[in-house]
Structures are given as structure tokens and as C-alpha cells.
Short mmCIF file of C-alpha atoms in Angstrom, two decimals:
data_model
loop_
_atom_site.label_atom_id
_atom_site.label_comp_id
_atom_site.label_asym_id
_atom_site.label_seq_id
_atom_site.Cartn_x
_atom_site.Cartn_y
_atom_site.Cartn_z
CA UNK A 1317 -48.65 175.68 17.91
CA UNK A 1318 -45.17 174.04 17.01
CA UNK A 1319 -42.77 175.47 14.58
CA UNK A 1320 -44.01 173.23 11.94
CA UNK A 1321 -47.36 174.67 12.05
CA UNK A 1322 -46.66 178.09 11.84
CA UNK A 1323 -45.48 178.82 8.44
CA UNK A 1324 -47.72 176.33 6.72
CA UNK A 1325 -50.38 178.93 4.68
CA UNK A 1326 -48.79 181.79 3.10
CA UNK A 1327 -45.11 180.66 3.30
CA UNK A 1328 -45.74 177.01 2.09
CA UNK A 1329 -46.67 178.41 -1.29
CA UNK A 1330 -43.33 179.64 -2.16
CA UNK A 1331 -42.11 176.20 -2.14
CA UNK A 1332 -44.27 175.58 -5.61
CA UNK A 1333 -42.09 174.56 -8.43
CA UNK A 1334 -41.64 177.29 -11.10
CA UNK A 1335 -42.84 175.52 -14.11
CA UNK A 1336 -46.59 174.19 -14.45
CA UNK A 1337 -46.50 170.35 -13.88
CA UNK A 1338 -49.71 169.79 -15.82
CA UNK A 1339 -48.24 168.81 -18.76
CA UNK A 1340 -45.58 166.54 -17.06
CA UNK A 1341 -48.31 164.95 -14.56
CA UNK A 1342 -49.86 163.17 -17.86
CA UNK A 1343 -48.96 159.65 -17.32
CA UNK A 1344 -48.25 158.70 -13.54
CA UNK A 1345 -46.11 155.53 -13.26
CA UNK A 1346 -45.54 152.58 -10.97
CA UNK A 1347 -42.10 150.48 -10.88
CA UNK A 1348 -43.32 146.91 -11.76
CA UNK A 1349 -40.93 144.97 -9.09
CA UNK A 1350 -42.46 147.30 -6.25
CA UNK A 1351 -45.81 146.31 -7.74
CA UNK A 1352 -45.42 142.48 -7.63
CA UNK A 1353 -44.39 142.10 -3.67
CA UNK A 1354 -45.16 144.22 -0.89
CA UNK A 1355 -42.18 146.10 0.33
CA UNK A 1356 -44.04 147.61 3.53
CA UNK A 1357 -46.30 146.00 5.98
CA UNK A 1358 -50.25 146.69 5.57
CA UNK A 1359 -50.58 148.25 8.92
CA UNK A 1360 -49.00 151.70 10.33
CA UNK A 1361 -47.87 150.03 13.20
CA UNK A 1362 -45.18 147.20 13.73
CA UNK A 1363 -44.77 144.90 16.56
CA UNK A 1364 -42.31 146.27 18.84
CA UNK A 1365 -38.54 144.49 17.86
CA UNK A 1366 -39.67 143.41 14.21
CA UNK A 1367 -37.54 144.29 12.01
CA UNK A 1368 -37.80 141.90 9.05
CA UNK A 1369 -40.33 140.71 6.52
CA UNK A 1370 -40.11 138.24 3.75
CA UNK A 1371 -42.52 137.37 0.86
CA UNK A 1372 -42.03 134.36 -1.49
CA UNK A 1373 -43.53 132.66 -4.17
CA UNK A 1374 -42.95 130.24 -6.83
CA UNK A 1375 -42.78 131.21 -10.54
CA UNK A 1376 -43.88 128.24 -12.93
CA UNK A 1377 -41.76 127.75 -15.75
CA UNK A 1378 -43.03 125.73 -18.87
CA UNK A 1379 -39.90 123.85 -19.48
CA UNK A 1380 -37.72 123.93 -16.43
CA UNK A 1381 -38.57 123.70 -12.71
CA UNK A 1382 -40.38 126.61 -10.80
CA UNK A 1383 -38.27 129.35 -9.69
CA UNK A 1384 -38.50 130.37 -5.98
CA UNK A 1385 -38.88 134.09 -5.80
CA UNK A 1386 -37.85 135.65 -2.04
CA UNK A 1387 -37.84 138.96 -1.03
CA UNK A 1388 -36.48 139.95 2.39
CA UNK A 1389 -37.16 143.52 3.65
CA UNK A 1390 -34.97 144.73 6.72
CA UNK A 1391 -35.36 147.79 8.81
CA UNK A 1392 -33.23 149.72 11.08
CA UNK A 1393 -33.39 149.32 15.17
CA UNK A 1394 -34.05 153.41 15.08
CA UNK A 1395 -36.83 153.66 12.58
CA UNK A 1396 -37.94 150.00 12.04
CA UNK A 1397 -39.82 148.62 9.05
CA UNK A 1398 -41.70 150.67 6.19
CA UNK A 1399 -45.38 151.00 6.57
CA UNK A 1400 -48.60 151.34 4.43
CA UNK A 1401 -48.13 155.14 4.76
CA UNK A 1402 -44.37 155.02 3.93
CA UNK A 1403 -45.55 152.77 0.76
CA UNK A 1404 -47.74 155.65 -0.14
CA UNK A 1405 -45.08 158.28 0.19
CA UNK A 1406 -42.89 156.10 -1.98
CA UNK A 1407 -45.64 155.80 -4.92
CA UNK A 1408 -45.33 159.46 -4.11
CA UNK A 1409 -41.62 160.09 -5.01
CA UNK A 1410 -41.75 157.93 -8.16
CA UNK A 1411 -44.29 160.57 -9.66
CA UNK A 1412 -42.04 163.59 -8.17
CA UNK A 1413 -38.99 161.91 -10.26
CA UNK A 1414 -41.44 161.31 -13.33
CA UNK A 1415 -42.63 165.17 -12.96
CA UNK A 1416 -39.00 166.73 -12.13
CA UNK A 1417 -37.20 164.82 -14.92
CA UNK A 1418 -38.56 162.01 -16.38
CA UNK A 1419 -36.42 159.50 -14.95
CA UNK A 1420 -33.22 161.07 -16.38
CA UNK A 1421 -31.48 161.73 -13.00
CA UNK A 1422 -31.46 160.12 -9.49
CA UNK A 1423 -31.14 163.06 -7.53
CA UNK A 1424 -34.46 164.81 -7.43
CA UNK A 1425 -35.01 168.15 -5.97
CA UNK A 1426 -38.73 168.63 -4.16
CA UNK A 1427 -40.58 170.07 -1.46
CA UNK A 1428 -42.37 168.50 1.10
CA UNK A 1429 -45.09 170.75 0.56
CA UNK A 1430 -45.35 169.61 -3.16
CA UNK A 1431 -45.14 165.77 -1.93
CA UNK A 1432 -48.44 166.43 0.59
CA UNK A 1433 -50.13 168.14 -2.20
CA UNK A 1434 -49.46 165.22 -4.43
CA UNK A 1435 -50.53 162.70 -2.16
CA UNK A 1436 -53.96 164.55 -1.15
CA UNK A 1437 -52.90 164.78 2.61
CA UNK A 1438 -53.71 167.71 4.55
CA UNK A 1439 -51.31 170.32 4.76
CA UNK A 1440 -50.40 170.07 8.57
CA UNK A 1441 -47.69 169.84 10.89
CA UNK A 1442 -48.62 166.15 11.38
CA UNK A 1443 -48.38 165.31 7.46
CA UNK A 1444 -44.78 167.23 7.47
CA UNK A 1445 -43.33 165.25 10.17
CA UNK A 1446 -44.92 162.13 8.60
CA UNK A 1447 -43.31 162.47 5.14
CA UNK A 1448 -39.60 163.11 7.11
CA UNK A 1449 -40.31 159.89 9.18
CA UNK A 1450 -40.89 157.90 5.76
CA UNK A 1451 -37.83 159.71 4.17
CA UNK A 1452 -35.70 158.83 6.99
CA UNK A 1453 -36.93 155.05 6.79
CA UNK A 1454 -36.58 154.57 3.06
CA UNK A 1455 -32.76 155.76 3.58
CA UNK A 1456 -32.19 152.80 6.35
CA UNK A 1457 -34.47 149.68 4.84
CA UNK A 1458 -32.66 147.30 2.90
CA UNK A 1459 -34.66 145.06 0.30
CA UNK A 1460 -33.02 141.71 -0.56
CA UNK A 1461 -34.37 140.34 -3.76
CA UNK A 1462 -33.53 136.70 -4.57
CA UNK A 1463 -34.63 135.88 -7.85
CA UNK A 1464 -37.04 138.33 -7.56
CA UNK A 1465 -35.91 141.28 -9.16
CA UNK A 1466 -36.55 141.60 -12.73
CA UNK A 1467 -33.31 143.20 -14.74
CA UNK A 1468 -35.17 144.67 -18.08
CA UNK A 1469 -31.47 144.80 -19.54
CA UNK A 1470 -30.44 141.33 -18.79
CA UNK A 1471 -34.24 139.92 -19.41
CA UNK A 1472 -34.23 137.74 -16.44
CA UNK A 1473 -34.81 137.37 -12.70
CA UNK A 1474 -31.60 138.56 -10.45
CA UNK A 1475 -30.50 138.60 -6.77
CA UNK A 1476 -30.22 142.38 -5.73
CA UNK A 1477 -29.70 143.93 -2.43
CA UNK A 1478 -29.79 147.47 -1.94
CA UNK A 1479 -31.39 150.44 -0.23
CA UNK A 1480 -34.45 152.13 -1.56
CA UNK A 1481 -32.62 155.74 -1.15
CA UNK A 1482 -29.18 156.50 -1.27
CA UNK A 1483 -29.45 159.72 0.80
CA UNK A 1484 -32.12 162.32 1.77
CA UNK A 1485 -31.55 166.11 2.41
CA UNK A 1486 -34.34 168.16 4.15
CA UNK A 1487 -34.28 171.51 4.89
CA UNK A 1488 -35.69 172.69 8.37
CA UNK A 1489 -36.82 175.83 7.44
CA UNK A 1490 -37.61 175.22 3.70
CA UNK A 1491 -41.22 176.52 4.30
CA UNK A 1492 -40.16 179.69 5.72
CA UNK A 1493 -38.33 182.84 4.78
CA UNK A 1494 -36.25 184.66 6.82
CA UNK A 1495 -37.48 188.26 7.89
CA UNK A 1496 -35.17 191.25 7.40
CA UNK A 1497 -34.26 193.11 10.77
CA UNK A 1498 -35.59 196.03 8.95
CA UNK A 1499 -39.05 194.62 8.86
CA UNK A 1500 -39.35 194.65 5.45
CA UNK A 1501 -40.24 191.58 3.24
CA UNK A 1502 -37.35 189.90 1.18
CA UNK A 1503 -37.92 189.27 -2.52
CA UNK A 1504 -38.04 186.11 -3.94
CA UNK A 1505 -35.53 186.83 -6.12
CA UNK A 1506 -32.77 187.68 -3.71
CA UNK A 1507 -33.67 184.82 -1.31
CA UNK A 1508 -34.56 181.73 -2.79
CA UNK A 1509 -35.50 178.89 -0.91
CA UNK A 1510 -33.07 176.01 -1.04
CA UNK A 1511 -34.98 172.61 -2.33
CA UNK A 1512 -34.97 169.58 -0.42
CA UNK A 1513 -33.56 166.20 -2.44
CA UNK A 1514 -33.47 162.65 -2.40
CA UNK A 1515 -31.13 160.42 -4.57
CA UNK A 1516 -32.50 156.98 -5.77
CA UNK A 1517 -30.31 153.59 -5.20
CA UNK A 1518 -28.66 152.98 -8.53
CA UNK A 1519 -30.60 149.75 -8.71
CA UNK A 1520 -33.86 150.93 -8.82
CA UNK A 1521 -32.88 154.07 -10.85
CA UNK A 1522 -31.54 151.66 -13.48
CA UNK A 1523 -34.83 149.58 -13.59
CA UNK A 1524 -36.67 153.18 -14.29
CA UNK A 1525 -34.18 154.06 -17.12
CA UNK A 1526 -34.47 150.60 -18.84
CA UNK A 1527 -38.36 151.13 -18.92
CA UNK A 1528 -39.44 148.96 -16.23
CA UNK A 1529 -42.38 150.89 -15.44
CA UNK A 1530 -46.20 150.77 -15.92
CA UNK A 1531 -49.04 153.36 -16.15
CA UNK A 1532 -50.68 154.41 -13.08
CA UNK A 1533 -53.76 155.88 -12.39
CA UNK A 1534 -52.82 157.92 -9.49
CA UNK A 1535 -56.16 159.28 -8.77
CA UNK A 1536 -57.95 156.07 -8.57
CA UNK A 1537 -54.95 154.95 -6.28
CA UNK A 1538 -55.48 157.92 -3.73
CA UNK A 1539 -59.03 157.48 -3.85
CA UNK A 1540 -58.68 154.13 -2.24
CA UNK A 1541 -59.51 153.94 1.59
CA UNK A 1542 -57.37 150.96 2.96
CA UNK A 1543 -54.15 149.87 2.94
CA UNK A 1544 -55.13 146.64 1.51
CA UNK A 1545 -57.08 147.81 -1.40
CA UNK A 1546 -53.75 149.98 -2.68
CA UNK A 1547 -51.61 146.97 -2.50
CA UNK A 1548 -53.91 145.14 -4.35
CA UNK A 1549 -54.84 147.32 -6.86
CA UNK A 1550 -50.79 147.78 -7.59
CA UNK A 1551 -50.34 144.13 -7.91
CA UNK A 1552 -53.28 143.02 -9.94
CA UNK A 1553 -53.36 146.61 -11.94
CA UNK A 1554 -49.98 144.72 -13.12
CA UNK A 1555 -51.09 141.48 -13.64
CA UNK A 1556 -54.59 142.55 -15.58
CA UNK A 1557 -53.01 143.96 -18.96
CA UNK A 1558 -52.25 140.20 -20.03
CA UNK A 1559 -56.16 138.88 -19.37
CA UNK A 1560 -59.44 140.13 -17.89
CA UNK A 1561 -59.72 136.90 -15.76
CA UNK A 1562 -56.84 136.34 -12.87
CA UNK A 1563 -56.67 132.85 -10.94
CA UNK A 1564 -54.46 132.57 -7.96
CA UNK A 1565 -53.54 130.23 -4.97
CA UNK A 1566 -55.74 132.13 -2.08
CA UNK A 1567 -52.87 132.02 0.50
CA UNK A 1568 -49.99 132.72 -2.24
CA UNK A 1569 -51.87 135.97 -3.10
CA UNK A 1570 -53.06 136.98 0.08
CA UNK A 1571 -49.84 136.26 2.38
CA UNK A 1572 -47.11 137.07 -0.53
CA UNK A 1573 -48.68 139.31 -2.61
CA UNK A 1574 -50.68 141.59 -0.42
CA UNK A 1575 -48.78 140.94 2.70
CA UNK A 1576 -51.30 139.22 5.07
CA UNK A 1577 -50.17 136.86 8.01
CA UNK A 1578 -49.42 133.26 7.01
CA UNK A 1579 -50.76 132.06 10.47
CA UNK A 1580 -54.60 132.88 9.04
CA UNK A 1581 -56.70 130.06 7.88
CA UNK A 1582 -58.49 130.30 4.53
CA UNK A 1583 -61.57 131.38 6.55
CA UNK A 1584 -59.67 134.33 8.11
CA UNK A 1585 -58.17 135.29 4.86
CA UNK A 1586 -61.54 135.53 2.77
CA UNK A 1587 -62.78 137.51 5.73
CA UNK A 1588 -60.05 140.15 5.68
CA UNK A 1589 -59.69 140.25 1.81
CA UNK A 1590 -63.65 141.19 1.92
CA UNK A 1591 -63.20 144.68 2.45
CA UNK A 1592 -60.59 145.41 0.02
CA UNK A 1593 -62.54 143.11 -2.41
CA UNK A 1594 -65.45 145.14 -2.23
CA UNK A 1595 -64.16 148.36 -2.43
CA UNK A 1596 -62.56 147.69 -5.69
CA UNK A 1597 -66.09 146.15 -6.87
CA UNK A 1598 -67.73 149.42 -6.08
CA UNK A 1599 -65.39 151.56 -8.13
CA UNK A 1600 -65.38 149.35 -10.88
CA UNK A 1601 -62.04 148.16 -10.76
CA UNK A 1602 -63.18 144.17 -10.36
CA UNK A 1603 -66.44 142.78 -11.53
CA UNK A 1604 -68.38 141.60 -8.44
CA UNK A 1605 -68.62 138.18 -8.06
CA UNK A 1606 -70.43 135.78 -5.34
CA UNK A 1607 -68.82 133.86 -2.53
CA UNK A 1608 -69.35 131.03 -4.79
CA UNK A 1609 -68.07 132.34 -7.85
CA UNK A 1610 -65.00 134.09 -6.21
CA UNK A 1611 -63.32 130.90 -4.38
CA UNK A 1612 -63.26 127.33 -5.52
CA UNK A 1613 -62.06 124.58 -3.15
CA UNK A 1614 -59.18 122.56 -4.28
CA UNK A 1615 -58.46 120.18 -1.08
CA UNK A 1616 -58.25 120.49 2.48
CA UNK A 1617 -56.75 123.92 3.25
CA UNK A 1618 -56.12 125.11 -0.39
CA UNK A 1619 -58.03 127.38 -2.11
CA UNK A 1620 -58.28 129.54 -5.53
CA UNK A 1621 -59.24 132.99 -5.67
CA UNK A 1622 -60.83 134.40 -9.04
CA UNK A 1623 -60.84 137.89 -10.14
CA UNK A 1624 -62.09 139.69 -13.01
CA UNK A 1625 -61.47 142.73 -14.33
CA UNK A 1626 -63.88 145.59 -14.16
CA UNK A 1627 -64.82 148.44 -16.47
CA UNK A 1628 -62.21 150.63 -14.81
CA UNK A 1629 -59.46 147.90 -14.69
CA UNK A 1630 -58.60 147.96 -18.57
CA UNK A 1631 -54.91 148.20 -18.88
CA UNK A 1632 -52.96 151.02 -21.26
CA UNK A 1633 -50.10 149.33 -22.06
CA UNK A 1634 -48.22 146.03 -21.38
CA UNK A 1635 -45.29 146.03 -18.58
CA UNK A 1636 -41.85 145.71 -20.64
CA UNK A 1637 -41.04 142.82 -18.11
CA UNK A 1638 -44.12 140.76 -18.95
CA UNK A 1639 -43.90 141.68 -22.74
CA UNK A 1640 -39.85 140.32 -22.57
CA UNK A 1641 -41.46 137.09 -21.01
CA UNK A 1642 -43.75 136.61 -23.76
CA UNK A 1643 -41.34 136.75 -26.31
CA UNK A 1644 -39.07 134.48 -24.63
CA UNK A 1645 -42.23 132.01 -24.47
CA UNK A 1646 -42.38 132.21 -28.08
CA UNK A 1647 -38.64 131.59 -28.50
CA UNK A 1648 -38.94 128.48 -26.62
CA UNK A 1649 -41.41 127.20 -29.09
CA UNK A 1650 -39.01 127.44 -32.14
CA UNK A 1651 -39.98 131.19 -33.14
CA UNK A 1652 -37.22 133.49 -34.26
CA UNK A 1653 -36.55 136.80 -31.56
CA UNK A 1654 -37.58 139.36 -34.33
CA UNK A 1655 -40.70 137.50 -35.52
CA UNK A 1656 -41.52 136.82 -31.71
CA UNK A 1657 -40.89 140.52 -30.98
CA UNK A 1658 -43.15 141.72 -33.90
CA UNK A 1659 -46.21 139.51 -33.06
CA UNK A 1660 -45.90 140.91 -29.19
CA UNK A 1661 -46.02 143.95 -30.54
CA UNK A 1662 -48.66 143.77 -33.13
CA UNK A 1663 -50.99 141.54 -31.54
CA UNK A 1664 -53.05 141.51 -28.25
CA UNK A 1665 -51.17 139.38 -25.41
CA UNK A 1666 -54.37 137.47 -24.48
CA UNK A 1667 -54.64 136.32 -28.38
CA UNK A 1668 -50.86 135.11 -28.05
CA UNK A 1669 -51.30 133.30 -24.83
CA UNK A 1670 -54.44 131.41 -25.93
CA UNK A 1671 -52.55 130.33 -29.08
CA UNK A 1672 -49.48 129.10 -27.29
CA UNK A 1673 -51.84 127.09 -25.06
CA UNK A 1674 -53.79 125.79 -28.10
CA UNK A 1675 -50.24 124.91 -29.75
CA UNK A 1676 -49.05 123.16 -26.75
CA UNK A 1677 -52.16 120.91 -26.48
CA UNK A 1678 -52.05 120.34 -30.00
CA UNK A 1679 -48.34 118.78 -29.59
CA UNK A 1680 -49.02 117.17 -26.53
CA UNK A 1681 -51.84 115.08 -28.60
CA UNK A 1682 -49.72 114.66 -31.55
CA UNK A 1683 -51.67 116.55 -33.91
CA UNK A 1684 -50.57 116.58 -37.26
CA UNK A 1685 -51.38 119.98 -38.12
CA UNK A 1686 -48.01 121.03 -35.86
CA UNK A 1687 -46.23 118.11 -37.27
CA UNK A 1688 -44.15 119.65 -40.04
CA UNK A 1689 -43.47 123.02 -39.01
CA UNK A 1690 -44.77 123.70 -35.56
CA UNK A 1691 -42.89 127.37 -35.23
CA UNK A 1692 -44.54 127.98 -38.24
CA UNK A 1693 -47.90 126.77 -37.55
CA UNK A 1694 -47.89 128.96 -34.15
CA UNK A 1695 -46.88 132.10 -36.03
CA UNK A 1696 -49.60 131.58 -38.21
CA UNK A 1697 -52.04 130.77 -35.77
CA UNK A 1698 -51.43 134.24 -33.94
CA UNK A 1699 -51.83 136.21 -37.22
CA UNK A 1700 -54.66 134.62 -38.79
CA UNK A 1701 -56.46 134.26 -35.56
CA UNK A 1702 -57.24 130.72 -35.94
CA UNK A 1703 -60.03 128.96 -34.20
CA UNK A 1704 -59.19 126.65 -31.40
CA UNK A 1705 -60.13 122.74 -31.93
CA UNK A 1706 -63.91 121.81 -31.04
CA UNK A 1707 -62.19 119.49 -28.20
CA UNK A 1708 -59.81 121.80 -26.89
CA UNK A 1709 -60.50 122.25 -23.25
CA UNK A 1710 -61.31 126.30 -22.92
CA UNK A 1711 -61.43 127.87 -19.48
CA UNK A 1712 -65.30 127.37 -19.54
CA UNK A 1713 -65.04 123.70 -19.93
CA UNK A 1714 -62.22 123.43 -17.34
CA UNK A 1715 -64.16 125.51 -15.05
CA UNK A 1716 -67.44 123.37 -16.12
CA UNK A 1717 -65.32 120.31 -15.16
CA UNK A 1718 -64.07 121.52 -11.99
CA UNK A 1719 -67.71 122.73 -10.76
CA UNK A 1720 -68.86 118.99 -11.58
CA UNK A 1721 -65.76 117.66 -9.57
CA UNK A 1722 -66.73 120.16 -6.85
CA UNK A 1723 -70.30 118.99 -6.62
CA UNK A 1724 -69.22 115.30 -6.69
CA UNK A 1725 -66.87 116.38 -3.87
CA UNK A 1726 -69.69 117.74 -1.55
CA UNK A 1727 -72.32 114.86 -2.39
CA UNK A 1728 -69.32 112.14 -1.66
CA UNK A 1729 -68.55 114.08 1.72
CA UNK A 1730 -72.06 114.32 2.62
CA UNK A 1731 -72.58 110.47 2.05
CA UNK A 1732 -69.68 109.84 4.26
CA UNK A 1733 -70.98 112.10 7.22
CA UNK A 1734 -74.30 110.15 6.86
CA UNK A 1735 -72.63 107.08 7.32
CA UNK A 1736 -70.47 108.22 10.17
CA UNK A 1737 -73.41 109.68 11.92
CA UNK A 1738 -75.15 106.32 11.26
CA UNK A 1739 -72.23 104.04 12.68
CA UNK A 1740 -71.97 106.25 15.68
CA UNK A 1741 -75.84 106.40 16.56
CA UNK A 1742 -75.32 102.40 16.08
CA UNK A 1743 -72.57 102.38 18.33
CA UNK A 1744 -74.31 104.46 21.10
CA UNK A 1745 -77.64 102.34 20.76
CA UNK A 1746 -75.49 98.98 21.30
CA UNK A 1747 -73.99 100.43 24.33
CA UNK A 1748 -76.85 101.69 26.05
CA UNK A 1749 -78.60 98.60 25.21
CA UNK A 1750 -75.61 96.80 26.91
CA UNK A 1751 -75.60 98.95 29.88
CA UNK A 1752 -79.67 98.54 30.20
CA UNK A 1753 -79.07 94.87 30.32
CA UNK A 1754 -76.57 94.76 32.77
CA UNK A 1755 -78.93 97.07 34.98
CA UNK A 1756 -81.72 94.63 34.30
CA UNK A 1757 -79.56 91.74 35.65
CA UNK A 1758 -79.04 93.77 38.96
CA UNK A 1759 -82.98 94.25 39.81
CA UNK A 1760 -84.03 92.26 42.33
CA UNK A 1761 -86.86 89.64 41.09
CA UNK A 1762 -89.74 91.48 42.35
CA UNK A 1763 -88.89 94.41 40.83
CA UNK A 1764 -88.26 92.68 37.24
CA UNK A 1765 -91.57 91.08 37.54
CA UNK A 1766 -93.15 94.49 38.53
CA UNK A 1767 -91.83 96.19 34.99
CA UNK A 1768 -92.29 93.07 33.23
CA UNK A 1769 -96.17 93.09 34.01
CA UNK A 1770 -96.64 96.68 33.23
CA UNK A 1771 -95.26 95.98 29.86
CA UNK A 1772 -98.07 92.96 29.74
CA UNK A 1773 -100.58 95.18 30.50
CA UNK A 1774 -99.68 98.05 28.11
CA UNK A 1775 -99.01 95.59 25.02
CA UNK A 1776 -101.55 92.61 25.62
CA UNK A 1777 -100.99 89.65 23.34
CA UNK A 1778 -97.32 89.51 23.64
CA UNK A 1779 -97.01 87.82 26.75
CA UNK A 1780 -95.86 84.51 25.09
CA UNK A 1781 -93.08 86.34 23.09
CA UNK A 1782 -89.79 86.73 25.16
CA UNK A 1783 -87.96 88.30 22.37
CA UNK A 1784 -90.25 90.81 21.93
CA UNK A 1785 -90.90 91.51 25.50
CA UNK A 1786 -87.36 91.95 26.70
CA UNK A 1787 -86.80 95.32 24.44
CA UNK A 1788 -89.76 96.87 25.73
CA UNK A 1789 -88.94 95.95 29.20
CA UNK A 1790 -85.61 97.89 28.76
CA UNK A 1791 -87.42 101.10 27.46
CA UNK A 1792 -89.67 100.65 30.50
CA UNK A 1793 -86.78 100.34 32.90
CA UNK A 1794 -84.81 103.33 31.11
CA UNK A 1795 -87.59 105.39 31.76
CA UNK A 1796 -88.14 104.95 35.12
CA UNK A 1797 -84.48 105.12 36.18
CA UNK A 1798 -83.91 108.10 33.81
CA UNK A 1799 -82.26 108.57 30.54
CA UNK A 1800 -79.98 111.04 31.60
CA UNK A 1801 -77.67 109.28 34.01
CA UNK A 1802 -77.93 106.31 31.23
CA UNK A 1803 -76.37 108.83 28.55
CA UNK A 1804 -73.70 109.91 31.28
CA UNK A 1805 -73.02 106.03 32.39
CA UNK A 1806 -74.12 106.35 35.87
CA UNK A 1807 -77.13 104.31 35.58
CA UNK A 1808 -78.20 102.54 38.72
CA UNK A 1809 -76.04 103.19 41.46
CA UNK A 1810 -75.68 99.91 43.30
CA UNK A 1811 -77.08 101.75 46.15
CA UNK A 1812 -80.60 103.03 44.43
CA UNK A 1813 -80.79 99.00 43.26
CA UNK A 1814 -80.66 97.84 46.83
CA UNK A 1815 -83.09 100.61 48.24
#
């Protein structure tokens, strides 16, 4: 047993914090930027020599061009890129910060015993070594956000480049008490064990303090088996607060927000997402859907994925980042900042988004109801919960139209395949007939007469009809010399005809 394992049991208990964490543990948190893009690989093994990961997407804007958001993760040659277990450790560090000082201090004292216990890992030497490895890696990793870091103070997407942790202090013997020479035990108050510590980078710590956080069901997160499931849970848990149904481009979600390889075809992406989707369905976070319900075809190589929130996927509070965006959406339509903030605070975000969609549709169609005072109508529709016009294209009607379009597309594709198959068969028949006629012309007169006599015997009454006898003679010739060689283009070698 090595040094790490010798002091795990009894000495490890001396690392426990003095205060009871039960009151502080209520309300675990996740940082919204870290939930949006992956900051670690999905596996715990990175290919040799790879020190960079890049993820990006396009953020659609109502009144301007799409914003390209990009995250580049750079690891050191010594410690490499962060892995799935490193990501889990980082989630644990966020919870330790919440427990210790409720995000009031960037430097956090901790013990590895406490962190391992929080994550539910076994109290073993391997776990202690893995924690140390993760901490060293997070000190070295650089995150480069391009239009992808939400600054909650500035209320905008900004560029930020930073290390996650500025420094880490670890005590090699923090789990062991020095034994006195006399052999008597050392009292706890005379020989306090020093705590290890880590310090958050200023950028991420300011995000904590600005409230750019969301509730995290840590117990549920730690129950998940697969790294893909954990990554998907954090991303969807952030997005589900706004609506119970999400619709993403399959490749964008799987590759840019979950972290799968861009080289995978849609079929492979579906196959690799299946275990994670099934795990979230079994635990009630997602509603079970069939393949036909889960995925919708757009065009060649392009699919949409549908995700519906289950009973355990209910959001407790809207992320500040998304709330701010909703306020900006209302302000862009003429609502004052004060009223927009009041509406977002007092009404469900789903209602606001629905009313905005109806409002935009009415404007596009020149409806008189929004002619005199558009912003006033929008505010009133949210407060009074106006019903959508009967001809407004709801999600259900849009889906029905899409389904009908898909049926038409499938039928059209089947028709094209049938026509193509018939054309190919016609060409093969013509080529076969041409080859047989050439072979017939190369036969000796006696051989042709013999075949003709056989055909007349088998088909009495057709002797006078030359045009009807010719195809029958060709069929007889094909049977005599073998269909396989006809199909292969090797029918009737000259030496065989002359034999």
C-alpha cells in the first residue's frame, strides 16, 4: 500500500470542516457559460499530441446577422486537455465554493477528502491522485471565448481568454497527523491540519458574483453513468427553463454542445446519442420518443432533434443570462426597459415568447391590431394572456405541415427510385437483346435452323409470324448457352460457336 492509501480511514476524518454543511448545501449551482459549451472531452483519454478543442455555433438574432460563437480549449503538453472526469471535478469545485463562502471569495479552502465525498467517489488512493491530476490540469488549461462568454454585468456576449483556476495549493500530508516522538497522540487544537486551497480566475469568479448561475440538481447529475449523459443534462437543464420542448439541429447540438466528433455522419450521431437519451428518459428528465418523433429529416445530411422535458426536468428558476435576453427582446419591440423587466419578472417566460411570436406574425401580415400602438398591444397581450388568432401557425400546425411535407418527400423519392429502377431494367433488357442478336448472327445456318425448329414445335401455329418467332428464338438461344455468361458480357466465345 502506498503513502496515499495508508492514511485514508481514521486520519481522513480529521479533514472534515467544522461547520455542518447541511444548511449551505441547499441549492447547488452551475455556471451558465460552462453549461453552454463543453470545456472538456467526452472521454477520459485524449489522443497523443492533441492539445486543442474547438466548439462553435451560430446565435440567431431577430434584427441582425447571426453571431458566431466559438470556444477554443488549449491544454498544456504536460497535463493535456481536460477530460470527462476533470469536468466532474470542476462541478464539485463550484459546489465547494457555494458551500464555503456563497461565491463571496475567489480563494476557497478545501480538502480532497471533502471533494471526493461530495462527488460520491470511493475514498481510495486512486481518487486522491485523480483529484490532484484534475486540479493541475485546470490550472494549465486556457479557455478562449469569442463572442461566446456572457458578461452578465454588461448584458452582452464578449471575448474572454483565461485560465479556469489561477492557482492550487495542495498539502501532501493533509490527511495525516504527525505522530509525536513520545508516542502520545497529538491533540487536534494543538496541531490543526492545514487546508488545501484553489483560487478562481477573476473572469469566472466575476460571473459567479454577477449571478450568472442556475440551480443544479447535483444528486441527479451524479447519478448519471455516462459522460455524454452528464454533458447533455447540464446543457438541456439550462435550456429547458424557457420551454418544455426543444428543437435543435442534430449536428450542432451533438458536436458543438455535447462534444461529439464532427466526422460522424447523422446515423452515427444518432447511434452515439441513443444511450444518453435512454438514460435521461429512464430517469424522467426527458419524455420517451420514438425515432420518428425524435428526429425529423430536413435535407440530405441535415436532421433536427426534438427533446421534450420530462417530469423531473422542471426548471426552478430562469437563468439571469436568458432573462436579460428576454428583456432585450421586448425592448427591441418598443417596450420600455422598466416595463420589460416587470413583465419578465411577473410572467412565465413561455407566455412572453409565445406573445412575441404572435406579435411578430401580426406585424408581418400588417394586422390592424398592432397598427396604432404596437408596443402597447404586446404588453397588453402578455398581461391579459390574449389568445392567438385562429390562423396563427402554431407549433402543432407547423409540425403537421412538416410531417405532410416529409410524407410527400418520401413518396416522391420512392417514385424516383421506381422510375430509375425501371429505366435501368429497360437498358439492361436492350443490352441483353442486342448481345443475343449479335450472337444469333454468328451462329451457323444449321444451328439457327435447329433452334427455329424447336421453337416451332413448342409454339405450333406461329410458323408464319417471323416477328413473333424471333424473340422466342433468342430466348431459346439464351437458355442453350447460359444466362450467366450473357449477363457477364462473355456470351458465345468464337471458339464455342465454331465447335
